[in-house]
C-alpha positions as a printed NumPy array, in Angstrom:
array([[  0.   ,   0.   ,   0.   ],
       [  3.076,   2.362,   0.909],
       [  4.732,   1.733,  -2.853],
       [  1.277,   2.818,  -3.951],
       [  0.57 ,   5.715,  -2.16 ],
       [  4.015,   6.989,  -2.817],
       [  3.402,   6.172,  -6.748],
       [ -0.066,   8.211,  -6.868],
       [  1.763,  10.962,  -5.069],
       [  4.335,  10.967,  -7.708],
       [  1.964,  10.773, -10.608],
       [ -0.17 ,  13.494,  -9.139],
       [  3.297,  15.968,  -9.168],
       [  3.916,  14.422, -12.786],
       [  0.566,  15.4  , -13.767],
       [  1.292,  19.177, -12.775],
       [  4.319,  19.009, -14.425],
       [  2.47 ,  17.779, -17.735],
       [  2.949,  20.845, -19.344],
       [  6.577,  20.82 , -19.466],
       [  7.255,  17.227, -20.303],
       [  9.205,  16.092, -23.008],
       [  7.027,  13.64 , -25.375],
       [ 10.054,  12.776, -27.571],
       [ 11.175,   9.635, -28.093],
       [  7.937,   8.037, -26.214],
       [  8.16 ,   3.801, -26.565],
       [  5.089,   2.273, -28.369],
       [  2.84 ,   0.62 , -25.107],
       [  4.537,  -2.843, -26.086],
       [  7.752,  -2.118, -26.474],
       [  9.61 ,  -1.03 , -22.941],
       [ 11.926,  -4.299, -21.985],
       [ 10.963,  -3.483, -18.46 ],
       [  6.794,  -4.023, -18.82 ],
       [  7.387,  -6.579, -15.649],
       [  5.165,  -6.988, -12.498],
       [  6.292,  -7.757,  -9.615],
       [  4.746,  -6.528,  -5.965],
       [  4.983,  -2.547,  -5.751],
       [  6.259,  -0.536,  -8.076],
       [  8.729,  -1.722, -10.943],
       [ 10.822,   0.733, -13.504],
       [  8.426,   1.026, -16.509],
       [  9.839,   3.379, -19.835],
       [ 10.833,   6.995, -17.617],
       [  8.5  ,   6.005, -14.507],
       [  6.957,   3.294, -12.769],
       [  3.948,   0.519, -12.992],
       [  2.289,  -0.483,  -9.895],
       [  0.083,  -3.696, -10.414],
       [ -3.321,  -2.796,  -8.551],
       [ -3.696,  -5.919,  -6.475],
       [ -4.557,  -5.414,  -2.731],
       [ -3.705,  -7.893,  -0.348],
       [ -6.018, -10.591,   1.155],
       [ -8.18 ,  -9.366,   3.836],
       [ -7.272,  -9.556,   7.189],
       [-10.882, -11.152,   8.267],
       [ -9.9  , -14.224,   5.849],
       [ -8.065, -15.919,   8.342],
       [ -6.104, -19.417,   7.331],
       [ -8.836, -20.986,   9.766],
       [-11.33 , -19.577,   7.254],
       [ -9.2  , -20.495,   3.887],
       [ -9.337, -24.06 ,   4.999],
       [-12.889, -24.126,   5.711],
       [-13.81 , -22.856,   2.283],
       [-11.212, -25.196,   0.546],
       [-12.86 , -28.108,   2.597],
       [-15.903, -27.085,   1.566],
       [-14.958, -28.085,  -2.481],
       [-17.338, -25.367,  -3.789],
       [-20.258, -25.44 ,  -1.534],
       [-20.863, -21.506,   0.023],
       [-19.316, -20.676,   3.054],
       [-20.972, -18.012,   5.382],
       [-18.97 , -14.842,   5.502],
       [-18.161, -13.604,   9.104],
       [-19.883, -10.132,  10.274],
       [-17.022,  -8.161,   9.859],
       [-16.912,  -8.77 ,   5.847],
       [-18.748,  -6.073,   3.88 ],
       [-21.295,  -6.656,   1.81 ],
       [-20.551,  -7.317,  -1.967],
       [-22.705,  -5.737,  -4.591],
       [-22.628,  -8.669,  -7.338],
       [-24.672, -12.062,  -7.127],
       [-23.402, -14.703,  -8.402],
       [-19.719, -15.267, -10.157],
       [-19.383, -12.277, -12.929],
       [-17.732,  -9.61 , -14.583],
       [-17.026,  -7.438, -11.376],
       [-17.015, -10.822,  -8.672],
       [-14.822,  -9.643,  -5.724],
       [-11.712, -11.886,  -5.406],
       [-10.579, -12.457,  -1.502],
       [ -8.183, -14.865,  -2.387],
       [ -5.146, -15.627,  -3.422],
       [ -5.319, -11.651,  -3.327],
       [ -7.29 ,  -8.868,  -3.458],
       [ -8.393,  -8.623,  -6.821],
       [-11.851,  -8.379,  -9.136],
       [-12.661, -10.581, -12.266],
       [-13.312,  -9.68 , -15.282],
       [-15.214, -11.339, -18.043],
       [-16.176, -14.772, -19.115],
       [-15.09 , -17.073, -21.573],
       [-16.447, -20.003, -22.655],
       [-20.115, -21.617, -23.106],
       [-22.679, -22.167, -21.219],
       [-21.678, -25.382, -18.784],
       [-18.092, -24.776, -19.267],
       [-17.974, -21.053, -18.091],
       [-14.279, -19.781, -17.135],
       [-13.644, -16.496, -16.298],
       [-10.738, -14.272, -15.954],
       [ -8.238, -11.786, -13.826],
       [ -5.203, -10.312, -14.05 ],
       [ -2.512, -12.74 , -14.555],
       [ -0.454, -10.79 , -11.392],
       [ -3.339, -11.762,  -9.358],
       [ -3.001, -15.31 ,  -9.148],
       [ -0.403, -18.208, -10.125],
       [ -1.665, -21.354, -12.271],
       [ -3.305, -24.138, -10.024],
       [ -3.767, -21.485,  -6.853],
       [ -7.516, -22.096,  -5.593],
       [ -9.384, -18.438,  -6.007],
       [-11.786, -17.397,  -3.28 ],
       [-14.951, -14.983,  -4.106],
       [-16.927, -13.062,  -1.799],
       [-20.498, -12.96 ,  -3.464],
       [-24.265, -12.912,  -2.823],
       [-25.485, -16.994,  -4.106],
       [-28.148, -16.516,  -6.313],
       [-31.247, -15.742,  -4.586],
       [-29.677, -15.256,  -1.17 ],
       [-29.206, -12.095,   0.871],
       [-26.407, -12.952,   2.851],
       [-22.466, -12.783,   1.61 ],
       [-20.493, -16.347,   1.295],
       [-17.22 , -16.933,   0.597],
       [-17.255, -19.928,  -2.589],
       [-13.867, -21.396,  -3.869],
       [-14.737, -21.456,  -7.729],
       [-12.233, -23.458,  -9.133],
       [ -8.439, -22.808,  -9.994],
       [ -6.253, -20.543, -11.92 ],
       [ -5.579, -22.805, -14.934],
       [ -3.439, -19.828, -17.1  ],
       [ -1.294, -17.028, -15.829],
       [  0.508, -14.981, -17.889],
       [  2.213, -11.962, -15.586],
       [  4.082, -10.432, -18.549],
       [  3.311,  -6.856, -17.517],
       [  1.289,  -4.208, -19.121],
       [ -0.399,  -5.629, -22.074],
       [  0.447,  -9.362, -21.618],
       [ -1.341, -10.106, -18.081],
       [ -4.293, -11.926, -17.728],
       [ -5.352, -14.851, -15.499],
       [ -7.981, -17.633, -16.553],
       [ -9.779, -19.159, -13.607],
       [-11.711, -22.554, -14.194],
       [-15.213, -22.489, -12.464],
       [-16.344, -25.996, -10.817],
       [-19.109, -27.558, -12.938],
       [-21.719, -27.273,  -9.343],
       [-21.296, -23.967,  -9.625],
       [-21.803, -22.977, -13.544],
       [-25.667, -22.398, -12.415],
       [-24.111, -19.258, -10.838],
       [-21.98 , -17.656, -13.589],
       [-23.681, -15.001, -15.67 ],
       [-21.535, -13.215, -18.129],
       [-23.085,  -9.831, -18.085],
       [-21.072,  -7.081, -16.342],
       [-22.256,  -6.198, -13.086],
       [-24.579,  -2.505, -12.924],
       [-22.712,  -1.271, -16.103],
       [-23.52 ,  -4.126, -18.436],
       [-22.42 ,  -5.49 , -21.83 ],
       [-19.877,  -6.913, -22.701],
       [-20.863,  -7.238, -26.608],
       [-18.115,  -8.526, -28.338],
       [-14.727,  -6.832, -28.604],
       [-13.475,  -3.896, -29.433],
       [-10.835,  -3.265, -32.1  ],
       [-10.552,   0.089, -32.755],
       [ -8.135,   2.874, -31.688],
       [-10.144,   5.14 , -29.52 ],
       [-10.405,   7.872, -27.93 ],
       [-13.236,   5.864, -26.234],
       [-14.842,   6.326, -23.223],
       [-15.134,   3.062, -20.903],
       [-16.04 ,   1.942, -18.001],
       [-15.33 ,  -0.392, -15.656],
       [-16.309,  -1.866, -12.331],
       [-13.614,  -3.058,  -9.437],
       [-13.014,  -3.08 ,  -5.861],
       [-10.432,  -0.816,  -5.304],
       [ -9.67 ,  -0.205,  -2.093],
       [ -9.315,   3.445,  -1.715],
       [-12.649,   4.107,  -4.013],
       [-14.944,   1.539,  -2.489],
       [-15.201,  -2.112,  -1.933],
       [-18.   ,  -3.724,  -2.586],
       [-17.903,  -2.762,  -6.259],
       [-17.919,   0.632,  -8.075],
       [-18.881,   1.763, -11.629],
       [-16.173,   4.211, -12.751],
       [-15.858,   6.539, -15.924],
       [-12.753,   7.11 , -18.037],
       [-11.31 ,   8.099, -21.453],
       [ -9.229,   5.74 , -23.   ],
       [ -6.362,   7.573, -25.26 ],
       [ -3.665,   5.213, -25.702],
       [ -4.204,   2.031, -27.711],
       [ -1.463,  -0.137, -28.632],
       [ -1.98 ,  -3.487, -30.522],
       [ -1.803,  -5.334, -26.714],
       [ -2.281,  -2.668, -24.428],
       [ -3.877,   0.18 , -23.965],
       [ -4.272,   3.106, -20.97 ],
       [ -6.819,   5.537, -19.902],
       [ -7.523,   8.549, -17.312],
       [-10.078,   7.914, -14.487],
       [-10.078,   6.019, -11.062],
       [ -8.129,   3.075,  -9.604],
       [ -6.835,   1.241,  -6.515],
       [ -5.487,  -1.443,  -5.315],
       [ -8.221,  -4.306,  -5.371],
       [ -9.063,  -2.922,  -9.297],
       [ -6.481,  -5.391, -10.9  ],
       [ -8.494,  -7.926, -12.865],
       [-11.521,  -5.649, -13.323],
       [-13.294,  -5.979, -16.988],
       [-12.942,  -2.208, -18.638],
       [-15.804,  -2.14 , -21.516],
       [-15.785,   1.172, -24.221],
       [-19.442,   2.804, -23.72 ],
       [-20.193,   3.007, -27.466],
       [-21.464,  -0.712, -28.154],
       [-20.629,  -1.888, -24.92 ],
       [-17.664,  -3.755, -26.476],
       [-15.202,  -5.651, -24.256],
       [-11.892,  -3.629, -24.171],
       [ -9.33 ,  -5.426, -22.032],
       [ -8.453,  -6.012, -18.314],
       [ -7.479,  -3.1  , -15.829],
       [ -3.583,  -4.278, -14.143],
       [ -1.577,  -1.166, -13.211],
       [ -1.25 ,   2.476, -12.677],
       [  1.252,   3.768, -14.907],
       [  3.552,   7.116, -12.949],
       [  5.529,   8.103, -16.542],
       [  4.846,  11.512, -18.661],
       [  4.802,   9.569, -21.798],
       [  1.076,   8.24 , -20.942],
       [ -0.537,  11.287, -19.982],
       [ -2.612,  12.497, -20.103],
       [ -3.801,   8.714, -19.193],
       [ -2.115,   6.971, -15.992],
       [ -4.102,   3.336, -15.65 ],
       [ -3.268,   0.684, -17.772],
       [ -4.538,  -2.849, -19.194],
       [ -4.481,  -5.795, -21.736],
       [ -6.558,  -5.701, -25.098],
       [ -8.928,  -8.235, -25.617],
       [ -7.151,  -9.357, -28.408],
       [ -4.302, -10.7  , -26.3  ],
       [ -6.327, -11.855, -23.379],
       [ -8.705, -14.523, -26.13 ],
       [ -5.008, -15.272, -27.276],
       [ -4.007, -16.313, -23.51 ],
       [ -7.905, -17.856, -22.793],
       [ -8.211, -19.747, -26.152],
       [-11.857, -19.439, -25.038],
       [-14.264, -17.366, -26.864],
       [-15.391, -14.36 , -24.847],
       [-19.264, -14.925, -23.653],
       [-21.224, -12.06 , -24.564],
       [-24.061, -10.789, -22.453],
       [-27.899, -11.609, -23.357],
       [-28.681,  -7.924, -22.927],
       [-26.7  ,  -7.768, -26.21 ]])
């Protein structure tokens, strides 16, 4: 959290300084032989990347952990002091607890062999993943362990996404729409400016899931970075342009360098993430 706070700090005095920066020379998004993530902040082109995963919560004691792995997929009842998630089900927008603080983004597949993804920072292959949700027609959270991470690539900005299988019990559960914001319907190709959204649970901006607004500038055949708001817990979360509610990519990192501004948040395409899924991305019935 410290590596963050002192990274937003730096990109807010960057930011300031916009005016003055030297654009010369900037790297194309895919380029930079230092696109690496590791935990806090890494060298990245003339700044730093900070992968926006949070850390599990302290609540989720190991006690806990073994109780929901014992529990091979059947809901666990999540103690009083966890808050209160705002998606039912397993989605685009779940809240990951575990193996870190994290939020999924959209689902690949067919119906009855549903997977669903992250960012690949978030979790190594065959790690158990842990969701905080409301089960279908219930009221009250519970902790579910959904199934494994069966693909992590942790490449770095625009080559880091996570596929997570999804037990066959609990396929009943998965819907692919995008929790509160909707879509996604199919993906999008172009090369902006685009407004998206998406919806994570970022610490600092409010857990238990958050719709937020940006304008995506930079697009890069892999990557591609926008202005708005982020936080550790975001990492993972789907990001969807609003025109056609097209899937865009994955949110992973908060980029502190003058060559992105004006945008400072930074993902995978979808074009890389089907690569790394070789699953087709389920579209939404609102579509």
């Amino acid at each position: 959290m410290r590596s963050w706070l002192l990274a937003a700090a730096a990109a807010a005095l960057i930011m300031l300084a916009s005016a003055t920066a030297a654009s010369a020379g900037t790297p194309a998004l895919g380029s930079s032989p230092d696109w690496r993530t590791v935990d806090g902040a890494v060298p990245y082109g003339i700044g730093h990347a900070v992968p926006l995963k949070a850390a599990k919560p302290a609540w989720f004691t190991d006690a806990l952990a073994a109780r929901v792995h014992a529990a091979n997929g059947a809901p666990v009842a999540a103690p009083p002091e966890a808050p209160l998630p705002g998606e039912v089900g397993i989605r685009p927008g779940s809240w990951m607890i575990a193996p870190a603080g994290c939020t999924m983004n959209f689902v690949f597949g067919s119906p009855g062999s549903y997977s669903i993804g992250t960012a690949g920072h978030c979790g190594n292959a065959g790690e158990a993943v842990t969701l905080i949700t409301l089960a279908p027609g219930g009221a009250n959270p519970v902790l579910v362990d959904v199934g494994t991470v069966q693909k992590s690539v942790n490449g770095g900005i625009g080559n880091d996404f996570a596929l997570v299988s999804i037990r066959p019990e609990l396929q009943s559960w998965v819907s692919p729409t995008m929790a509160v914001v909707a879509g996604p319907c199919g993906s999008y190709t172009g090369s902006g400016p685009e407004p998206v959204f998406h919806y994570g649970h970022g610490l600092a901006v409010g857990t238990g899931g958050t719709p937020r607004a940006g304008l995506a500038l930079k697009w890069d055949s892999t990557a591609f970075g926008w202005s708005g708001a982020a936080a550790p817990g975001d990492s993972g979360s789907a990001v969807r342009v609003n025109t056609g509610m097209q899937a865009a990519g994955d949110l992973t990192h908060l980029v502190v360098d003058t060559t992105w501004l004006p945008s400072y948040i930074a993902g995978t395409r979808m074009n890389r993430i089907l690569q790394i899924a070789g699953q087709p991305l389920a579209n939404s019935p609102l579509c």
